[in-house]
CSV table of C-alpha atoms and ligand atoms in Angstrom, one decimal:
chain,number,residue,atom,x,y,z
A,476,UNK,CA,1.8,-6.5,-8.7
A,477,UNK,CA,0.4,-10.0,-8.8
A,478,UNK,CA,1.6,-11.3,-5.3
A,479,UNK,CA,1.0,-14.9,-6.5
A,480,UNK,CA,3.2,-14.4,-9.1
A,481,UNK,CA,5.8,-12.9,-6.8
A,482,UNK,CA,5.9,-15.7,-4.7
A,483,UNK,CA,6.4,-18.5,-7.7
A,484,UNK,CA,9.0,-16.3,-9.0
A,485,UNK,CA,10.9,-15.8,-5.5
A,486,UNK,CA,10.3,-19.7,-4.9
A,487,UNK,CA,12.0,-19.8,-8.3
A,488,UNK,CA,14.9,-17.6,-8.0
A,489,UNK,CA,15.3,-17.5,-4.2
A,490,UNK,CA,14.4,-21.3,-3.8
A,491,UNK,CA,12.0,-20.3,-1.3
A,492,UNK,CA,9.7,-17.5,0.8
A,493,UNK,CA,10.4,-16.3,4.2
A,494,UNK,CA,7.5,-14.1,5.3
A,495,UNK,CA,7.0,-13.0,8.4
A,496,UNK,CA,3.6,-12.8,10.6
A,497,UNK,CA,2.4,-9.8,11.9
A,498,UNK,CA,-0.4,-9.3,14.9
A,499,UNK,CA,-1.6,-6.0,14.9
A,500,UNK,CA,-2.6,-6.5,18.9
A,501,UNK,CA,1.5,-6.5,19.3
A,502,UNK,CA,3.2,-4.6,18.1
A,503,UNK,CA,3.0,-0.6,16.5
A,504,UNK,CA,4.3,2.8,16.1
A,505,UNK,CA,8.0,3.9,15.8
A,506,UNK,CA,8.8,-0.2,16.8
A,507,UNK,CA,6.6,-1.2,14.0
A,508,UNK,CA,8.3,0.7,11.4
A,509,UNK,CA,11.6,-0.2,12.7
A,510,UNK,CA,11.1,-3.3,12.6
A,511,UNK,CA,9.8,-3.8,9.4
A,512,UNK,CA,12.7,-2.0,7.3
A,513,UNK,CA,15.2,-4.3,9.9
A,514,UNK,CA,13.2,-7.6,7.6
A,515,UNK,CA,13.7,-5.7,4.8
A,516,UNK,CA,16.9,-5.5,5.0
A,517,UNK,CA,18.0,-8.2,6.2
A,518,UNK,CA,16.3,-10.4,3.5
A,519,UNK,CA,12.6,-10.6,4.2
A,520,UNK,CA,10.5,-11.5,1.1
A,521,UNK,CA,6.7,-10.2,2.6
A,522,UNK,CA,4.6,-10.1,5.6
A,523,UNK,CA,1.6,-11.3,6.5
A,524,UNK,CA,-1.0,-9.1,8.7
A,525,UNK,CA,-3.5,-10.9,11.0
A,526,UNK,CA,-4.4,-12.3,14.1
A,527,UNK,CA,-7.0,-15.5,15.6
A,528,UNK,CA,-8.1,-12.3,17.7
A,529,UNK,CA,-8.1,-8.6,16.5
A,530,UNK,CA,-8.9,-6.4,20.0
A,531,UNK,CA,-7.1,-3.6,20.3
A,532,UNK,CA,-6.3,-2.5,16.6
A,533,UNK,CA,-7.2,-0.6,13.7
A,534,UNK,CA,-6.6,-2.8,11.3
A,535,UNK,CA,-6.7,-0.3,8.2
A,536,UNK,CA,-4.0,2.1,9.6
A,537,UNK,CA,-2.4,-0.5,10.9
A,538,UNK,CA,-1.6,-2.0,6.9
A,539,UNK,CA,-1.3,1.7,5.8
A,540,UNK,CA,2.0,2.0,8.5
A,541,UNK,CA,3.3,-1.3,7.3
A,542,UNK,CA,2.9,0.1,3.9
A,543,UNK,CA,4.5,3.3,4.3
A,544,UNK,CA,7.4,1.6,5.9
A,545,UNK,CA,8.3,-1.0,3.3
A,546,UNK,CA,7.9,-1.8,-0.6
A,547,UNK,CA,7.6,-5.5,0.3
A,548,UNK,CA,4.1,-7.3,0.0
A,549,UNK,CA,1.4,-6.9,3.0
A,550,UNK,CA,-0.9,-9.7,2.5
A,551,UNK,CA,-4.1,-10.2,4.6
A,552,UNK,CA,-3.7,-13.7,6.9
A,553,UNK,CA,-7.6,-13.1,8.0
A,554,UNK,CA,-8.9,-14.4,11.7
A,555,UNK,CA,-12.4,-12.8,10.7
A,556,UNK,CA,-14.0,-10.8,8.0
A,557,UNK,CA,-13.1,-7.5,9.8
A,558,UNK,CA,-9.6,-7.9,8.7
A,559,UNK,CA,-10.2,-6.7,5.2
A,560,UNK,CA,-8.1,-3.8,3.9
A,561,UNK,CA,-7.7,-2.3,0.5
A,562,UNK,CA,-4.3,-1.1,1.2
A,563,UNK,CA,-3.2,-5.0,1.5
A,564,UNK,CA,-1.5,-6.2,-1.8
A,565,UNK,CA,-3.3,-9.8,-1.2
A,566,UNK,CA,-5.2,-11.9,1.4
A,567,UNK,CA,-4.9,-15.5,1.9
A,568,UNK,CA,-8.1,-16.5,0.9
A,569,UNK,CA,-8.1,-19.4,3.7
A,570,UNK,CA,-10.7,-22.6,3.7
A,571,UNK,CA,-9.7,-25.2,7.0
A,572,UNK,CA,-9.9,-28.2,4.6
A,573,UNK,CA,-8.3,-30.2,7.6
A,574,UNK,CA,-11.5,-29.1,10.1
A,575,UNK,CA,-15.2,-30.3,9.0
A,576,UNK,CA,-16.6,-26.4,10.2
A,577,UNK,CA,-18.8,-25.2,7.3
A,578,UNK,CA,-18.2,-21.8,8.5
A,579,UNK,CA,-14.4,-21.8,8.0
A,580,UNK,CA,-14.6,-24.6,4.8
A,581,UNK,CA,-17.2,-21.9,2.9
A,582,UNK,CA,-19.2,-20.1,5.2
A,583,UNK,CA,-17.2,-16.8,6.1
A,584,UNK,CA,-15.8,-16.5,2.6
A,585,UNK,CA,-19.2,-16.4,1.6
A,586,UNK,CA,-19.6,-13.0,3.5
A,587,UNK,CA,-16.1,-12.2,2.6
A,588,UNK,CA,-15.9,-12.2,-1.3
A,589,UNK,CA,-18.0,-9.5,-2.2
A,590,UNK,CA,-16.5,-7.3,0.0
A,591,UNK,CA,-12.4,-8.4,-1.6
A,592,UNK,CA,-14.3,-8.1,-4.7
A,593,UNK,CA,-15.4,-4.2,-4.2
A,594,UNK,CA,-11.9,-3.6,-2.5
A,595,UNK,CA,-9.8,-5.3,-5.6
A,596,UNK,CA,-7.4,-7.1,-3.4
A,597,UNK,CA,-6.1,-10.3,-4.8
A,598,UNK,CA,-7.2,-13.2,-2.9
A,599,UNK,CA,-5.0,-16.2,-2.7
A,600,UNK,CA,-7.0,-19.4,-2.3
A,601,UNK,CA,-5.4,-21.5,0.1
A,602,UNK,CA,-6.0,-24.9,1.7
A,603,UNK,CA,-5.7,-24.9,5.5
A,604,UNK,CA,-4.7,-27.6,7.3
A,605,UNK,CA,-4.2,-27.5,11.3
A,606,UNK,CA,-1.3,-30.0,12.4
A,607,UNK,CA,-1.7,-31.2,16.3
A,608,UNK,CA,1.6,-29.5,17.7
A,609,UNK,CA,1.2,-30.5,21.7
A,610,UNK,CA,-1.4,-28.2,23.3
A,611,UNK,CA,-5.0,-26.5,21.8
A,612,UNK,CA,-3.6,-23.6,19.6
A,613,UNK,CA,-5.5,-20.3,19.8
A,614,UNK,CA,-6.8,-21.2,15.8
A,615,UNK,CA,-8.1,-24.9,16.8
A,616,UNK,CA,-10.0,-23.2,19.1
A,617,UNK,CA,-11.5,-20.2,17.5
A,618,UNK,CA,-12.0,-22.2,14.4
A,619,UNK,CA,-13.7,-25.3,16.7
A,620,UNK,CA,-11.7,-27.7,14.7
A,621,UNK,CA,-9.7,-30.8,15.2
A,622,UNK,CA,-6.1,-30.9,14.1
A,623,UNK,CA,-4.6,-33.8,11.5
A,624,UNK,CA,-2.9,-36.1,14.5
A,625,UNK,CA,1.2,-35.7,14.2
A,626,UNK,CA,1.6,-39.7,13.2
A,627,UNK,CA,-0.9,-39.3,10.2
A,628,UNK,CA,1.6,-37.7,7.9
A,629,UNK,CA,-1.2,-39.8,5.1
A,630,UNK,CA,-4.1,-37.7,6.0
A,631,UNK,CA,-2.4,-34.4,5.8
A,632,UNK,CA,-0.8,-35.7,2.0
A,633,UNK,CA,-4.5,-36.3,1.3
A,634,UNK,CA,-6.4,-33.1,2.9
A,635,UNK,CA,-3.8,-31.3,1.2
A,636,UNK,CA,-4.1,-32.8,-2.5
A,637,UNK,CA,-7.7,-32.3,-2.2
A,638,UNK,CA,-7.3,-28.9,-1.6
A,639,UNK,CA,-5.3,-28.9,-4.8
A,640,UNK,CA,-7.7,-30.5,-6.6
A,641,UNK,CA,-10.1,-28.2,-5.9
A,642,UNK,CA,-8.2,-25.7,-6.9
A,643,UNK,CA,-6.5,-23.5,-4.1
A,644,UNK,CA,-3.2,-22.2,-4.9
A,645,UNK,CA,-1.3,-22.7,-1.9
A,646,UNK,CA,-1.2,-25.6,1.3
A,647,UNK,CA,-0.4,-24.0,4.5
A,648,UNK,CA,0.9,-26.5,7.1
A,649,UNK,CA,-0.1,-24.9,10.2
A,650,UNK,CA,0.9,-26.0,13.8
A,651,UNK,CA,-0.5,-22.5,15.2
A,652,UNK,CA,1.0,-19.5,16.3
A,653,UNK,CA,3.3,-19.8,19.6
A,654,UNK,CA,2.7,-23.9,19.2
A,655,UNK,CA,5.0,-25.9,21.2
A,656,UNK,CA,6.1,-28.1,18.3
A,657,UNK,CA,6.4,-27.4,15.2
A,658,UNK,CA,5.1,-29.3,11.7
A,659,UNK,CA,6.8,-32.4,11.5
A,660,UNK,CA,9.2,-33.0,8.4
A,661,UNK,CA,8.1,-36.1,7.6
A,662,UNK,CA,4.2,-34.7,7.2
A,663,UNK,CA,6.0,-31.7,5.1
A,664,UNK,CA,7.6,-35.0,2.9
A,665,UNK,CA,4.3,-36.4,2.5
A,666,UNK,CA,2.6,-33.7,1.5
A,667,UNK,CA,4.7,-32.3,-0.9
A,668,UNK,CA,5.4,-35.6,-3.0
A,669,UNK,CA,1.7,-35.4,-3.4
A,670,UNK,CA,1.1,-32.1,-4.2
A,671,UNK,CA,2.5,-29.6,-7.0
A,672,UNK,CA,1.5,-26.2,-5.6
A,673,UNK,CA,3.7,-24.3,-3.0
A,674,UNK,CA,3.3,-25.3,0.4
A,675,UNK,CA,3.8,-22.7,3.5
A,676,UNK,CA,4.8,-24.0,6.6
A,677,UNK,CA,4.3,-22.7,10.3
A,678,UNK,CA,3.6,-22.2,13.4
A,679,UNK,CA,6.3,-22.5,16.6
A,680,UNK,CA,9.4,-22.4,14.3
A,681,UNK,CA,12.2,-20.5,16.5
A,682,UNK,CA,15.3,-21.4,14.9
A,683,UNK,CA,17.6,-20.9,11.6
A,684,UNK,CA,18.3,-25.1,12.0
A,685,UNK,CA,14.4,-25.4,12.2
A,686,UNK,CA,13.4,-23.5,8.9
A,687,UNK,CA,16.4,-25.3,6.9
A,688,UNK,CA,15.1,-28.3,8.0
A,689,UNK,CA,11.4,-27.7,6.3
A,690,UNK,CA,13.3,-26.3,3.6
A,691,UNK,CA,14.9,-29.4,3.2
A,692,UNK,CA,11.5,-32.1,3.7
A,693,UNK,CA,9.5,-29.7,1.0
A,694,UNK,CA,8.6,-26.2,2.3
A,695,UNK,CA,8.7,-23.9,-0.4
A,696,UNK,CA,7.4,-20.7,2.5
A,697,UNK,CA,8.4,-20.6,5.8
A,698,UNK,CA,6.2,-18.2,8.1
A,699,UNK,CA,7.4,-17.1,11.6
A,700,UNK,CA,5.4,-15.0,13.9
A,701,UNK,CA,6.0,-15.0,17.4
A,702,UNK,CA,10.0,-15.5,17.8
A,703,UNK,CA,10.4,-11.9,16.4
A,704,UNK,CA,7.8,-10.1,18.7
A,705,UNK,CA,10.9,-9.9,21.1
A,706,UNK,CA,13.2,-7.4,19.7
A,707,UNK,CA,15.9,-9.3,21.5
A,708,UNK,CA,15.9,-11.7,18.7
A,709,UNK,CA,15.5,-9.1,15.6
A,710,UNK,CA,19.3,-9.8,14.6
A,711,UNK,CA,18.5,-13.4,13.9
A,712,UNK,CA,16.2,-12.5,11.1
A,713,UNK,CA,18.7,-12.4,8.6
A,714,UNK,CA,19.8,-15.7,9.5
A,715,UNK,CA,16.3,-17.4,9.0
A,716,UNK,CA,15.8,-15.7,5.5
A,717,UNK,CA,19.0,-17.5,4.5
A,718,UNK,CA,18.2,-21.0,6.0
A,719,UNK,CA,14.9,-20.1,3.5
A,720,UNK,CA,16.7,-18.8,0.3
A,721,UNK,CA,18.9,-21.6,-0.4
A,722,UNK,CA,19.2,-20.9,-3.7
A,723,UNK,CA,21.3,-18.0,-2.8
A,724,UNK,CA,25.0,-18.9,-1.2
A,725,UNK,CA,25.4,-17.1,2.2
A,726,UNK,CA,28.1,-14.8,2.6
A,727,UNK,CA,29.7,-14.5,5.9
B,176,1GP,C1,1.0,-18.7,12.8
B,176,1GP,O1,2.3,-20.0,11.3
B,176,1GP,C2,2.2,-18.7,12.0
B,176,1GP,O2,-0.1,-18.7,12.0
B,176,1GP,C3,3.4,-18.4,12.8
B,176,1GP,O3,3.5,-19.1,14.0
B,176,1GP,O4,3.9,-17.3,15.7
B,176,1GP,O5,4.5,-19.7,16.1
B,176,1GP,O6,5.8,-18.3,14.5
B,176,1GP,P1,4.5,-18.6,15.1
């Protein structure tokens, strides 16, 4: 399957993408499997596998048990070049166009492509750009970048148009996993009446309201991570899949 392809046509017919972030470090075993087929069900479109920093896990068994639990899309969201599987359907093939770090602009993908190449996984070219969301996020940090400031929503439009322009497939408006505050809508506005290609938003979403809301300023995928790692709030999920799918009518 072409995963790009997927995610146009679910933006199409779905009116948008809820995927939901996985970090191998937290989560495994019996919970994992549970709690993928409870996204599956309950309206999931994909996940995405990766973490800032990979310590504990195998990260090639770790896809393999997402895989065996679910027909849905596992798509690489690299912190490093050791997070390279070819049991992945895709990776985000990430640049930080908001940072000025020629390791994360070109130079890791440089030791990344031959090895996605030899693999055949589909890579995903997609301009990063870091939003300031209240505190140092664990990817500023590790990627020893500074984040577009909240009040220039005119510098994210541009970083991201950029990116377009040079080709990448997909913005992703990050705040950072576990951020305090989330993307603001009026950035998300900016950016997409400047851009064409499907922009992801995330980082330190944690409600239904809060998804519907970037729905509504010009997300076309939402991207959650941390709320779910407590299984407490697994019955919500449904609920933020339909504040992302709002194409589809809810039933009650
Ligand atoms: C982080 O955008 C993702 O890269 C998800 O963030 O964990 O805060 O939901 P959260």
């Amino acid at each position: 399957m072409n995963i790009y392809k997927y995610l146009l046509d679910t933006i199409e017919n779905k009116g948008g993408v809820y995927l939901i972030l996985i970090d191998p470090d937290k989560i495994n075993g019996e919970k994992l499997s549970l709690f993928i087929r409870n996204c599956e069900k309950s309206g999931v479109d994909g996940f995405l596998i990766g973490g800032s920093l990979m310590i504990n896990s195998k990260f090639e068994e770790f896809i393999e048990q997402v895989k065996i639990s679910t027909n849905l899309p596992a798509i690489i969201f690299p912190g490093g070049v050791n997070q390279i599987s070819k049991i992945a359907d895709a990776i985000l093939y990430l640049s930080v166009v908001s940072g000025r770090n020629a390791e994360h602009l070109i130079g890791t993908h440089v030791l990344a492509a031959p090895i996605i190449k030899a693999k055949k996984i589909e890579p995903i070219s997609t301009g990063y750009i870091l939003v300031e969301s209240g505190t140092t996020t664990t990817v500023q940090y590790m990627s020893g970048t500074a984040p577009i400031p909240r009040n220039k929503p005119e510098i994210a439009a541009a970083t991201a148009l950029a990116a377009e322009y040079l080709g990448m497939k997909l913005i992703y408006l990050e705040a950072g996993s576990g951020a305090l505050i989330s993307v603001p809508e009026n950035m998300i506005k900016a950016v997409a009446s400047q851009c064409s290609v499907p922009i992801i938003v995330g980082g330190g979403i944690t409600s239904a309201k809060t998804v519907r809301q970037k729905m509504d300023s010009g997300a076309n995928i939402i991207v959650t991570g941390n709320f779910f790692e407590d299984e407490n709030n697994w019955d919500l999920v449904r609920d933020f899949a339909s504040a992302v799918h709002i194409k589809i009518p809810v039933t009650v």
